[in-house]
PDB file of C-alpha atoms in Angstrom:
ATOM      1  CA  UNK A   1      25.518 -51.471 -31.858  1.00 57.00           C
ATOM      2  CA  UNK A   2      24.874 -52.546 -35.452  1.00 63.00           C
ATOM      3  CA  UNK A   3      24.012 -48.975 -36.457  1.00 65.00           C
ATOM      4  CA  UNK A   4      27.261 -47.723 -34.907  1.00 70.00           C
ATOM      5  CA  UNK A   5      29.251 -50.380 -36.774  1.00 73.00           C
ATOM      6  CA  UNK A   6      27.533 -49.433 -40.026  1.00 70.00           C
ATOM      7  CA  UNK A   7      28.454 -45.785 -39.490  1.00 79.00           C
ATOM      8  CA  UNK A   8      32.089 -46.707 -38.836  1.00 80.00           C
ATOM      9  CA  UNK A   9      32.319 -48.599 -42.133  1.00 81.00           C
ATOM     10  CA  UNK A  10      30.829 -45.639 -44.005  1.00 83.00           C
ATOM     11  CA  UNK A  11      32.686 -42.992 -41.994  1.00 86.00           C
ATOM     12  CA  UNK A  12      34.724 -41.581 -44.929  1.00 88.00           C
ATOM     13  CA  UNK A  13      31.510 -41.071 -46.902  1.00 90.00           C
ATOM     14  CA  UNK A  14      29.780 -39.517 -43.877  1.00 90.00           C
ATOM     15  CA  UNK A  15      32.723 -37.135 -43.420  1.00 91.00           C
ATOM     16  CA  UNK A  16      32.486 -35.995 -47.042  1.00 92.00           C
ATOM     17  CA  UNK A  17      28.716 -35.519 -46.825  1.00 92.00           C
ATOM     18  CA  UNK A  18      28.933 -33.449 -43.644  1.00 93.00           C
ATOM     19  CA  UNK A  19      31.896 -31.492 -45.024  1.00 91.00           C
ATOM     20  CA  UNK A  20      29.842 -30.609 -48.099  1.00 90.00           C
ATOM     21  CA  UNK A  21      27.131 -29.128 -45.888  1.00 91.00           C
ATOM     22  CA  UNK A  22      29.692 -27.112 -43.924  1.00 90.00           C
ATOM     23  CA  UNK A  23      31.259 -25.871 -47.163  1.00 90.00           C
ATOM     24  CA  UNK A  24      27.863 -24.756 -48.449  1.00 89.00           C
ATOM     25  CA  UNK A  25      27.286 -22.733 -45.292  1.00 89.00           C
ATOM     26  CA  UNK A  26      30.792 -21.262 -45.483  1.00 86.00           C
ATOM     27  CA  UNK A  27      30.299 -20.285 -49.108  1.00 83.00           C
ATOM     28  CA  UNK A  28      26.886 -18.708 -48.599  1.00 82.00           C
ATOM     29  CA  UNK A  29      27.428 -16.930 -45.284  1.00 82.00           C
ATOM     30  CA  UNK A  30      31.190 -16.372 -45.450  1.00 74.00           C
ATOM     31  CA  UNK A  31      33.031 -13.443 -47.025  1.00 76.00           C
ATOM     32  CA  UNK A  32      32.104 -13.123 -50.681  1.00 72.00           C
ATOM     33  CA  UNK A  33      35.560 -12.279 -51.998  1.00 73.00           C
ATOM     34  CA  UNK A  34      37.357 -15.148 -50.265  1.00 76.00           C
ATOM     35  CA  UNK A  35      34.575 -17.732 -50.544  1.00 80.00           C
ATOM     36  CA  UNK A  36      36.146 -19.795 -53.329  1.00 80.00           C
ATOM     37  CA  UNK A  37      39.638 -20.122 -51.753  1.00 81.00           C
ATOM     38  CA  UNK A  38      38.141 -20.855 -48.327  1.00 85.00           C
ATOM     39  CA  UNK A  39      35.817 -23.566 -49.608  1.00 86.00           C
ATOM     40  CA  UNK A  40      38.632 -25.042 -51.702  1.00 86.00           C
ATOM     41  CA  UNK A  41      40.837 -25.374 -48.628  1.00 88.00           C
ATOM     42  CA  UNK A  42      37.975 -26.958 -46.695  1.00 89.00           C
ATOM     43  CA  UNK A  43      37.490 -29.473 -49.517  1.00 90.00           C
ATOM     44  CA  UNK A  44      41.178 -30.391 -49.488  1.00 91.00           C
ATOM     45  CA  UNK A  45      41.043 -30.840 -45.714  1.00 92.00           C
ATOM     46  CA  UNK A  46      37.944 -33.040 -46.050  1.00 92.00           C
ATOM     47  CA  UNK A  47      39.711 -35.280 -48.575  1.00 93.00           C
ATOM     48  CA  UNK A  48      42.756 -35.627 -46.320  1.00 92.00           C
ATOM     49  CA  UNK A  49      40.619 -36.503 -43.292  1.00 92.00           C
ATOM     50  CA  UNK A  50      38.556 -39.012 -45.294  1.00 91.00           C
ATOM     51  CA  UNK A  51      41.761 -40.591 -46.627  1.00 91.00           C
ATOM     52  CA  UNK A  52      43.217 -40.972 -43.130  1.00 91.00           C
ATOM     53  CA  UNK A  53      39.969 -42.341 -41.714  1.00 89.00           C
ATOM     54  CA  UNK A  54      39.766 -44.800 -44.588  1.00 88.00           C
ATOM     55  CA  UNK A  55      43.032 -46.452 -43.591  1.00 86.00           C
ATOM     56  CA  UNK A  56      43.203 -45.813 -39.838  1.00 84.00           C
ATOM     57  CA  UNK A  57      39.577 -46.445 -38.831  1.00 77.00           C
ATOM     58  CA  UNK A  58      37.847 -48.484 -41.539  1.00 75.00           C
ATOM     59  CA  UNK A  59      40.844 -50.656 -42.478  1.00 73.00           C
ATOM     60  CA  UNK A  60      40.909 -53.474 -45.009  1.00 74.00           C
ATOM     61  CA  UNK A  61      38.641 -55.968 -43.260  1.00 75.00           C
ATOM     62  CA  UNK A  62      35.683 -57.290 -45.255  1.00 77.00           C
ATOM     63  CA  UNK A  63      32.264 -56.403 -43.832  1.00 81.00           C
ATOM     64  CA  UNK A  64      28.841 -55.261 -44.985  1.00 83.00           C
ATOM     65  CA  UNK A  65      26.626 -52.494 -43.619  1.00 80.00           C
ATOM     66  CA  UNK A  66      23.155 -51.033 -44.014  1.00 83.00           C
ATOM     67  CA  UNK A  67      21.455 -54.415 -44.410  1.00 83.00           C
ATOM     68  CA  UNK A  68      23.982 -55.635 -46.940  1.00 80.00           C
ATOM     69  CA  UNK A  69      23.713 -52.673 -49.331  1.00 86.00           C
ATOM     70  CA  UNK A  70      27.199 -51.338 -48.506  1.00 87.00           C
ATOM     71  CA  UNK A  71      30.394 -53.402 -48.542  1.00 86.00           C
ATOM     72  CA  UNK A  72      33.856 -52.527 -47.263  1.00 85.00           C
ATOM     73  CA  UNK A  73      36.818 -54.657 -48.345  1.00 85.00           C
ATOM     74  CA  UNK A  74      40.390 -54.361 -49.652  1.00 88.00           C
ATOM     75  CA  UNK A  75      39.166 -53.742 -53.189  1.00 88.00           C
ATOM     76  CA  UNK A  76      36.971 -50.835 -52.082  1.00 87.00           C
ATOM     77  CA  UNK A  77      39.766 -49.484 -49.881  1.00 89.00           C
ATOM     78  CA  UNK A  78      42.251 -49.342 -52.757  1.00 90.00           C
ATOM     79  CA  UNK A  79      39.795 -47.806 -55.233  1.00 91.00           C
ATOM     80  CA  UNK A  80      38.553 -45.203 -52.751  1.00 91.00           C
ATOM     81  CA  UNK A  81      42.126 -44.177 -51.991  1.00 91.00           C
ATOM     82  CA  UNK A  82      42.765 -43.611 -55.718  1.00 92.00           C
ATOM     83  CA  UNK A  83      39.522 -41.659 -56.107  1.00 92.00           C
ATOM     84  CA  UNK A  84      40.313 -39.405 -53.144  1.00 92.00           C
ATOM     85  CA  UNK A  85      43.832 -38.781 -54.464  1.00 92.00           C
ATOM     86  CA  UNK A  86      42.486 -37.926 -57.934  1.00 90.00           C
ATOM     87  CA  UNK A  87      39.903 -35.510 -56.544  1.00 91.00           C
ATOM     88  CA  UNK A  88      42.475 -33.893 -54.246  1.00 92.00           C
ATOM     89  CA  UNK A  89      44.811 -33.235 -57.184  1.00 91.00           C
ATOM     90  CA  UNK A  90      41.921 -31.995 -59.331  1.00 90.00           C
ATOM     91  CA  UNK A  91      41.109 -29.205 -56.870  1.00 91.00           C
ATOM     92  CA  UNK A  92      44.786 -28.245 -56.554  1.00 91.00           C
ATOM     93  CA  UNK A  93      45.125 -28.039 -60.355  1.00 88.00           C
ATOM     94  CA  UNK A  94      41.893 -26.047 -60.666  1.00 86.00           C
ATOM     95  CA  UNK A  95      42.604 -23.262 -58.181  1.00 83.00           C
ATOM     96  CA  UNK A  96      44.898 -21.029 -60.238  1.00 84.00           C
ATOM     97  CA  UNK A  97      43.187 -21.843 -63.549  1.00 83.00           C
ATOM     98  CA  UNK A  98      39.738 -20.879 -62.255  1.00 83.00           C
ATOM     99  CA  UNK A  99      41.063 -17.595 -60.862  1.00 83.00           C
ATOM    100  CA  UNK A 100      42.840 -16.693 -64.115  1.00 82.00           C
ATOM    101  CA  UNK A 101      39.761 -17.589 -66.153  1.00 77.00           C
ATOM    102  CA  UNK A 102      37.501 -15.523 -63.896  1.00 78.00           C
ATOM    103  CA  UNK A 103      35.236 -18.444 -63.008  1.00 78.00           C
ATOM    104  CA  UNK A 104      36.439 -19.133 -59.455  1.00 78.00           C
ATOM    105  CA  UNK A 105      33.246 -19.853 -57.518  1.00 84.00           C
ATOM    106  CA  UNK A 106      32.808 -21.658 -54.236  1.00 84.00           C
ATOM    107  CA  UNK A 107      30.380 -24.174 -55.768  1.00 86.00           C
ATOM    108  CA  UNK A 108      33.139 -25.879 -57.758  1.00 89.00           C
ATOM    109  CA  UNK A 109      34.950 -27.655 -54.865  1.00 90.00           C
ATOM    110  CA  UNK A 110      31.575 -28.640 -53.405  1.00 91.00           C
ATOM    111  CA  UNK A 111      30.540 -30.284 -56.662  1.00 91.00           C
ATOM    112  CA  UNK A 112      33.880 -32.104 -56.840  1.00 92.00           C
ATOM    113  CA  UNK A 113      33.361 -33.296 -53.265  1.00 92.00           C
ATOM    114  CA  UNK A 114      29.848 -34.616 -53.891  1.00 93.00           C
ATOM    115  CA  UNK A 115      30.956 -36.285 -57.123  1.00 92.00           C
ATOM    116  CA  UNK A 116      33.696 -37.987 -55.101  1.00 92.00           C
ATOM    117  CA  UNK A 117      31.123 -39.067 -52.521  1.00 93.00           C
ATOM    118  CA  UNK A 118      29.052 -40.647 -55.273  1.00 92.00           C
ATOM    119  CA  UNK A 119      32.095 -42.453 -56.653  1.00 92.00           C
ATOM    120  CA  UNK A 120      32.962 -43.886 -53.243  1.00 91.00           C
ATOM    121  CA  UNK A 121      29.374 -45.081 -52.819  1.00 91.00           C
ATOM    122  CA  UNK A 122      29.580 -46.743 -56.228  1.00 90.00           C
ATOM    123  CA  UNK A 123      32.750 -48.606 -55.295  1.00 91.00           C
ATOM    124  CA  UNK A 124      31.182 -49.935 -52.078  1.00 89.00           C
ATOM    125  CA  UNK A 125      27.777 -50.713 -53.587  1.00 88.00           C
ATOM    126  CA  UNK A 126      26.523 -54.199 -52.778  1.00 88.00           C
ATOM    127  CA  UNK A 127      23.064 -53.670 -54.206  1.00 90.00           C
ATOM    128  CA  UNK A 128      21.678 -52.445 -57.512  1.00 89.00           C
ATOM    129  CA  UNK A 129      19.825 -49.693 -55.653  1.00 89.00           C
ATOM    130  CA  UNK A 130      22.958 -48.456 -53.853  1.00 89.00           C
ATOM    131  CA  UNK A 131      24.810 -48.620 -57.172  1.00 90.00           C
ATOM    132  CA  UNK A 132      22.260 -46.383 -58.860  1.00 90.00           C
ATOM    133  CA  UNK A 133      22.140 -43.835 -56.029  1.00 90.00           C
ATOM    134  CA  UNK A 134      25.935 -43.463 -56.033  1.00 90.00           C
ATOM    135  CA  UNK A 135      26.064 -43.284 -59.820  1.00 90.00           C
ATOM    136  CA  UNK A 136      23.460 -40.526 -59.993  1.00 90.00           C
ATOM    137  CA  UNK A 137      25.085 -38.511 -57.212  1.00 90.00           C
ATOM    138  CA  UNK A 138      28.298 -38.577 -59.210  1.00 91.00           C
ATOM    139  CA  UNK A 139      26.637 -37.865 -62.541  1.00 89.00           C
ATOM    140  CA  UNK A 140      24.529 -34.901 -61.406  1.00 90.00           C
ATOM    141  CA  UNK A 141      27.633 -33.184 -60.032  1.00 89.00           C
ATOM    142  CA  UNK A 142      29.628 -33.871 -63.197  1.00 90.00           C
ATOM    143  CA  UNK A 143      26.887 -32.461 -65.440  1.00 89.00           C
ATOM    144  CA  UNK A 144      27.196 -29.104 -63.656  1.00 89.00           C
ATOM    145  CA  UNK A 145      30.986 -28.831 -63.583  1.00 89.00           C
ATOM    146  CA  UNK A 146      31.164 -29.731 -67.289  1.00 86.00           C
ATOM    147  CA  UNK A 147      29.233 -26.502 -67.963  1.00 85.00           C
ATOM    148  CA  UNK A 148      30.889 -24.552 -65.151  1.00 84.00           C
ATOM    149  CA  UNK A 149      32.205 -21.851 -67.493  1.00 82.00           C
ATOM    150  CA  UNK A 150      28.692 -20.631 -68.209  1.00 80.00           C
ATOM    151  CA  UNK A 151      29.914 -17.693 -70.325  1.00 79.00           C
ATOM    152  CA  UNK A 152      31.462 -20.112 -72.825  1.00 79.00           C
ATOM    153  CA  UNK A 153      29.216 -21.543 -75.533  1.00 82.00           C
ATOM    154  CA  UNK A 154      31.368 -24.664 -75.812  1.00 82.00           C
ATOM    155  CA  UNK A 155      31.208 -25.308 -72.070  1.00 83.00           C
ATOM    156  CA  UNK A 156      27.421 -24.915 -72.019  1.00 85.00           C
ATOM    157  CA  UNK A 157      27.153 -27.235 -75.004  1.00 83.00           C
ATOM    158  CA  UNK A 158      29.372 -29.775 -73.271  1.00 84.00           C
ATOM    159  CA  UNK A 159      27.213 -29.746 -70.148  1.00 84.00           C
ATOM    160  CA  UNK A 160      23.982 -30.065 -72.150  1.00 86.00           C
ATOM    161  CA  UNK A 161      25.263 -32.969 -74.265  1.00 86.00           C
ATOM    162  CA  UNK A 162      26.613 -34.722 -71.200  1.00 87.00           C
ATOM    163  CA  UNK A 163      23.302 -34.274 -69.393  1.00 88.00           C
ATOM    164  CA  UNK A 164      21.085 -35.494 -72.242  1.00 87.00           C
ATOM    165  CA  UNK A 165      23.188 -38.551 -73.092  1.00 86.00           C
ATOM    166  CA  UNK A 166      23.839 -39.243 -69.399  1.00 86.00           C
ATOM    167  CA  UNK A 167      20.105 -39.228 -68.719  1.00 87.00           C
ATOM    168  CA  UNK A 168      19.643 -41.707 -71.566  1.00 87.00           C
ATOM    169  CA  UNK A 169      22.306 -44.028 -70.183  1.00 87.00           C
ATOM    170  CA  UNK A 170      20.867 -43.774 -66.671  1.00 88.00           C
ATOM    171  CA  UNK A 171      17.470 -44.704 -68.052  1.00 89.00           C
ATOM    172  CA  UNK A 172      18.919 -47.760 -69.783  1.00 90.00           C
ATOM    173  CA  UNK A 173      20.735 -48.760 -66.606  1.00 90.00           C
ATOM    174  CA  UNK A 174      17.611 -48.373 -64.468  1.00 91.00           C
ATOM    175  CA  UNK A 175      15.497 -50.239 -67.021  1.00 91.00           C
ATOM    176  CA  UNK A 176      17.940 -53.151 -66.975  1.00 90.00           C
ATOM    177  CA  UNK A 177      17.890 -53.187 -63.165  1.00 91.00           C
ATOM    178  CA  UNK A 178      14.085 -53.250 -63.115  1.00 91.00           C
ATOM    179  CA  UNK A 179      14.035 -56.209 -65.525  1.00 90.00           C
ATOM    180  CA  UNK A 180      16.530 -58.123 -63.397  1.00 90.00           C
ATOM    181  CA  UNK A 181      14.550 -57.365 -60.244  1.00 90.00           C
ATOM    182  CA  UNK A 182      11.373 -58.526 -61.939  1.00 88.00           C
ATOM    183  CA  UNK A 183      12.895 -61.898 -62.801  1.00 87.00           C
ATOM    184  CA  UNK A 184      14.854 -62.483 -59.577  1.00 85.00           C
ATOM    185  CA  UNK A 185      12.934 -60.600 -56.880  1.00 84.00           C
ATOM    186  CA  UNK A 186      16.105 -59.184 -55.293  1.00 85.00           C
ATOM    187  CA  UNK A 187      18.440 -56.219 -55.721  1.00 86.00           C
ATOM    188  CA  UNK A 188      21.345 -57.334 -53.514  1.00 85.00           C
ATOM    189  CA  UNK A 189      24.488 -58.647 -55.143  1.00 84.00           C
ATOM    190  CA  UNK A 190      24.634 -61.645 -52.799  1.00 84.00           C
ATOM    191  CA  UNK A 191      21.005 -62.517 -53.516  1.00 84.00           C
ATOM    192  CA  UNK A 192      21.519 -62.205 -57.271  1.00 85.00           C
ATOM    193  CA  UNK A 193      24.603 -64.427 -57.208  1.00 82.00           C
ATOM    194  CA  UNK A 194      22.714 -67.059 -55.213  1.00 82.00           C
ATOM    195  CA  UNK A 195      19.687 -66.881 -57.519  1.00 81.00           C
ATOM    196  CA  UNK A 196      21.778 -67.242 -60.671  1.00 79.00           C
ATOM    197  CA  UNK A 197      23.916 -70.021 -59.197  1.00 71.00           C
ATOM    198  CA  UNK A 198      21.110 -72.143 -57.767  1.00 68.00           C
ATOM    199  CA  UNK A 199      18.072 -71.428 -59.934  1.00 66.00           C
ATOM    200  CA  UNK A 200      19.756 -70.561 -63.205  1.00 66.00           C
ATOM    201  CA  UNK A 201      18.573 -67.628 -65.287  1.00 71.00           C
ATOM    202  CA  UNK A 202      16.117 -66.820 -68.039  1.00 77.00           C
ATOM    203  CA  UNK A 203      16.388 -64.857 -71.273  1.00 80.00           C
ATOM    204  CA  UNK A 204      14.814 -61.863 -69.522  1.00 82.00           C
ATOM    205  CA  UNK A 205      17.743 -61.669 -67.095  1.00 85.00           C
ATOM    206  CA  UNK A 206      20.162 -61.599 -70.024  1.00 86.00           C
ATOM    207  CA  UNK A 207      18.185 -58.751 -71.620  1.00 88.00           C
ATOM    208  CA  UNK A 208      18.307 -56.784 -68.381  1.00 88.00           C
ATOM    209  CA  UNK A 209      22.027 -57.434 -68.059  1.00 88.00           C
ATOM    210  CA  UNK A 210      22.627 -56.122 -71.598  1.00 89.00           C
ATOM    211  CA  UNK A 211      20.811 -52.886 -70.729  1.00 90.00           C
ATOM    212  CA  UNK A 212      22.932 -52.573 -67.591  1.00 89.00           C
ATOM    213  CA  UNK A 213      26.165 -53.120 -69.524  1.00 89.00           C
ATOM    214  CA  UNK A 214      25.104 -50.440 -72.012  1.00 89.00           C
ATOM    215  CA  UNK A 215      24.477 -47.951 -69.201  1.00 88.00           C
ATOM    216  CA  UNK A 216      27.800 -48.725 -67.522  1.00 88.00           C
ATOM    217  CA  UNK A 217      29.692 -48.604 -70.836  1.00 88.00           C
ATOM    218  CA  UNK A 218      28.564 -45.005 -71.256  1.00 86.00           C
ATOM    219  CA  UNK A 219      30.283 -44.076 -68.005  1.00 83.00           C
ATOM    220  CA  UNK A 220      33.664 -45.346 -69.263  1.00 83.00           C
ATOM    221  CA  UNK A 221      33.233 -43.937 -72.793  1.00 84.00           C
ATOM    222  CA  UNK A 222      33.207 -47.375 -74.391  1.00 85.00           C
ATOM    223  CA  UNK A 223      32.236 -47.731 -78.064  1.00 82.00           C
ATOM    224  CA  UNK A 224      29.449 -47.340 -79.210  1.00 82.00           C
ATOM    225  CA  UNK A 225      28.527 -45.170 -76.201  1.00 83.00           C
ATOM    226  CA  UNK A 226      31.479 -42.803 -76.589  1.00 82.00           C
ATOM    227  CA  UNK A 227      29.842 -40.031 -78.612  1.00 81.00           C
ATOM    228  CA  UNK A 228      29.735 -37.581 -75.701  1.00 83.00           C
ATOM    229  CA  UNK A 229      33.406 -37.798 -74.814  1.00 84.00           C
ATOM    230  CA  UNK A 230      35.195 -35.607 -77.432  1.00 85.00           C
ATOM    231  CA  UNK A 231      32.688 -32.736 -77.208  1.00 84.00           C
ATOM    232  CA  UNK A 232      32.526 -32.763 -73.404  1.00 85.00           C
ATOM    233  CA  UNK A 233      36.302 -32.999 -72.997  1.00 85.00           C
ATOM    234  CA  UNK A 234      36.826 -30.134 -75.463  1.00 84.00           C
ATOM    235  CA  UNK A 235      34.141 -27.840 -74.052  1.00 83.00           C
ATOM    236  CA  UNK A 236      34.718 -28.333 -70.325  1.00 83.00           C
ATOM    237  CA  UNK A 237      37.366 -26.248 -68.520  1.00 84.00           C
ATOM    238  CA  UNK A 238      40.770 -27.913 -68.723  1.00 84.00           C
ATOM    239  CA  UNK A 239      41.016 -28.936 -65.016  1.00 86.00           C
ATOM    240  CA  UNK A 240      37.519 -30.421 -65.293  1.00 86.00           C
ATOM    241  CA  UNK A 241      38.642 -32.433 -68.311  1.00 86.00           C
ATOM    242  CA  UNK A 242      41.605 -33.711 -66.312  1.00 85.00           C
ATOM    243  CA  UNK A 243      39.262 -34.671 -63.471  1.00 87.00           C
ATOM    244  CA  UNK A 244      36.891 -36.463 -65.876  1.00 86.00           C
ATOM    245  CA  UNK A 245      39.737 -38.561 -67.223  1.00 83.00           C
ATOM    246  CA  UNK A 246      40.888 -39.816 -63.807  1.00 85.00           C
ATOM    247  CA  UNK A 247      38.529 -40.189 -60.839  1.00 87.00           C
ATOM    248  CA  UNK A 248      35.215 -40.973 -62.604  1.00 87.00           C
ATOM    249  CA  UNK A 249      36.956 -43.507 -64.841  1.00 88.00           C
ATOM    250  CA  UNK A 250      38.486 -45.247 -61.809  1.00 88.00           C
ATOM    251  CA  UNK A 251      35.077 -45.408 -60.122  1.00 89.00           C
ATOM    252  CA  UNK A 252      33.298 -46.639 -63.245  1.00 87.00           C
ATOM    253  CA  UNK A 253      35.834 -49.400 -63.930  1.00 87.00           C
ATOM    254  CA  UNK A 254      35.754 -50.432 -60.277  1.00 89.00           C
ATOM    255  CA  UNK A 255      31.969 -50.599 -60.444  1.00 88.00           C
ATOM    256  CA  UNK A 256      31.951 -52.646 -63.648  1.00 88.00           C
ATOM    257  CA  UNK A 257      34.418 -55.142 -62.190  1.00 89.00           C
ATOM    258  CA  UNK A 258      32.400 -55.514 -58.987  1.00 89.00           C
ATOM    259  CA  UNK A 259      29.085 -55.917 -60.807  1.00 88.00           C
ATOM    260  CA  UNK A 260      30.321 -58.327 -63.444  1.00 87.00           C
ATOM    261  CA  UNK A 261      32.456 -60.497 -61.183  1.00 86.00           C
ATOM    262  CA  UNK A 262      30.176 -60.627 -58.129  1.00 83.00           C
ATOM    263  CA  UNK A 263      26.460 -61.018 -58.918  1.00 85.00           C
ATOM    264  CA  UNK A 264      26.774 -61.742 -62.643  1.00 86.00           C
ATOM    265  CA  UNK A 265      29.719 -64.109 -62.559  1.00 84.00           C
ATOM    266  CA  UNK A 266      27.449 -67.173 -63.112  1.00 82.00           C
ATOM    267  CA  UNK A 267      26.407 -65.517 -66.393  1.00 83.00           C
ATOM    268  CA  UNK A 268      29.989 -65.059 -67.618  1.00 84.00           C
ATOM    269  CA  UNK A 269      29.363 -67.094 -70.767  1.00 82.00           C
ATOM    270  CA  UNK A 270      26.622 -64.619 -71.722  1.00 82.00           C
ATOM    271  CA  UNK A 271      28.394 -61.323 -71.014  1.00 85.00           C
ATOM    272  CA  UNK A 272      31.989 -62.196 -71.895  1.00 88.00           C
ATOM    273  CA  UNK A 273      31.524 -61.779 -75.642  1.00 88.00           C
ATOM    274  CA  UNK A 274      29.792 -58.422 -75.122  1.00 87.00           C
ATOM    275  CA  UNK A 275      32.720 -57.081 -73.086  1.00 88.00           C
ATOM    276  CA  UNK A 276      35.221 -58.447 -75.612  1.00 89.00           C
ATOM    277  CA  UNK A 277      33.380 -56.806 -78.530  1.00 89.00           C
ATOM    278  CA  UNK A 278      33.122 -53.460 -76.714  1.00 90.00           C
ATOM    279  CA  UNK A 279      36.810 -53.614 -75.749  1.00 88.00           C
ATOM    280  CA  UNK A 280      38.030 -54.327 -79.291  1.00 90.00           C
ATOM    281  CA  UNK A 281      35.784 -51.642 -80.801  1.00 88.00           C
ATOM    282  CA  UNK A 282      36.904 -49.096 -78.187  1.00 88.00           C
ATOM    283  CA  UNK A 283      40.611 -49.730 -78.745  1.00 88.00           C
ATOM    284  CA  UNK A 284      40.271 -49.645 -82.534  1.00 88.00           C
ATOM    285  CA  UNK A 285      38.069 -46.546 -82.850  1.00 86.00           C
ATOM    286  CA  UNK A 286      39.866 -44.641 -80.105  1.00 83.00           C
ATOM    287  CA  UNK A 287      43.265 -45.185 -81.705  1.00 83.00           C
ATOM    288  CA  UNK A 288      42.291 -44.444 -85.300  1.00 85.00           C
ATOM    289  CA  UNK A 289      39.960 -41.513 -84.624  1.00 82.00           C
ATOM    290  CA  UNK A 290      42.626 -39.808 -82.500  1.00 82.00           C
ATOM    291  CA  UNK A 291      45.001 -39.599 -85.483  1.00 83.00           C
ATOM    292  CA  UNK A 292      42.910 -36.989 -87.304  1.00 80.00           C
ATOM    293  CA  UNK A 293      42.382 -34.688 -84.309  1.00 81.00           C
ATOM    294  CA  UNK A 294      43.909 -31.206 -84.273  1.00 81.00           C
ATOM    295  CA  UNK A 295      42.679 -30.263 -80.784  1.00 81.00           C
ATOM    296  CA  UNK A 296      44.756 -31.706 -77.940  1.00 82.00           C
ATOM    297  CA  UNK A 297      41.720 -32.137 -75.675  1.00 83.00           C
ATOM    298  CA  UNK A 298      39.822 -34.069 -78.349  1.00 83.00           C
ATOM    299  CA  UNK A 299      42.947 -36.138 -78.932  1.00 82.00           C
ATOM    300  CA  UNK A 300      43.064 -37.024 -75.237  1.00 80.00           C
ATOM    301  CA  UNK A 301      39.338 -37.753 -75.311  1.00 83.00           C
ATOM    302  CA  UNK A 302      39.723 -40.312 -78.085  1.00 84.00           C
ATOM    303  CA  UNK A 303      42.751 -41.817 -76.377  1.00 79.00           C
ATOM    304  CA  UNK A 304      40.647 -42.336 -73.240  1.00 78.00           C
ATOM    305  CA  UNK A 305      37.899 -44.226 -75.081  1.00 79.00           C
TER     306      UNK A 305
END
């Protein structure tokens, strides 16, 4: 009974995962000429079904699943709905552009779908381990679609820069998580909040938290971890740039809010000044650096920092 309840809470994610497998089979074994349009339509249908299931089956009740690693609540419901809507629109915007550019391949909607699955897992993460798995599922898909126009030097450069700097940020994030686990002995958000509230915290926990904030700041292009944004936004295909600026940002901000305000809320005096400094630097550099840009995509990249 508990396993069935867990599956119900994660049903939208399960639908997307199974749909991705079906789309892979349709793309590989289906008609070559119509593979991309067919898989694109299947992806749109999967997003619609996941959206309906999210509201009609899962609902806005608060509950945890998979031994407390997955949480479903109103906050997750709202953020997942925005992510699904952003991904749905991204595929619609991409269809004609990809065909005109000669890069319409069936892998593109599948990568968008799996990136969306990772984002939804991030939003519902209730453990540092679940957080990392969702984050990497999203990131690995985004690395590929950034370089999707493989005949373009700029697109290949964008994908390579995104991959190298993304791997660095993931390493920092994982290193911070390992430090926190070493000092607390738990990965769950509830366990961390209890440990910090009852037992206090040591300097090692603060160091681990700083590494985690650095890794998460990369995902939202916050200064000084913004260096990838202008080059990736300029080099990636235009619909991919539009997708980068919407759904992944929603997921990353949702994740930062959940992490900072749930397990690390007892440490607010330690991390508040870091967030304030990053916010001020991001607003200042993003605004002033955008003035000198002559490329509209780089301008939008700096405005999103």
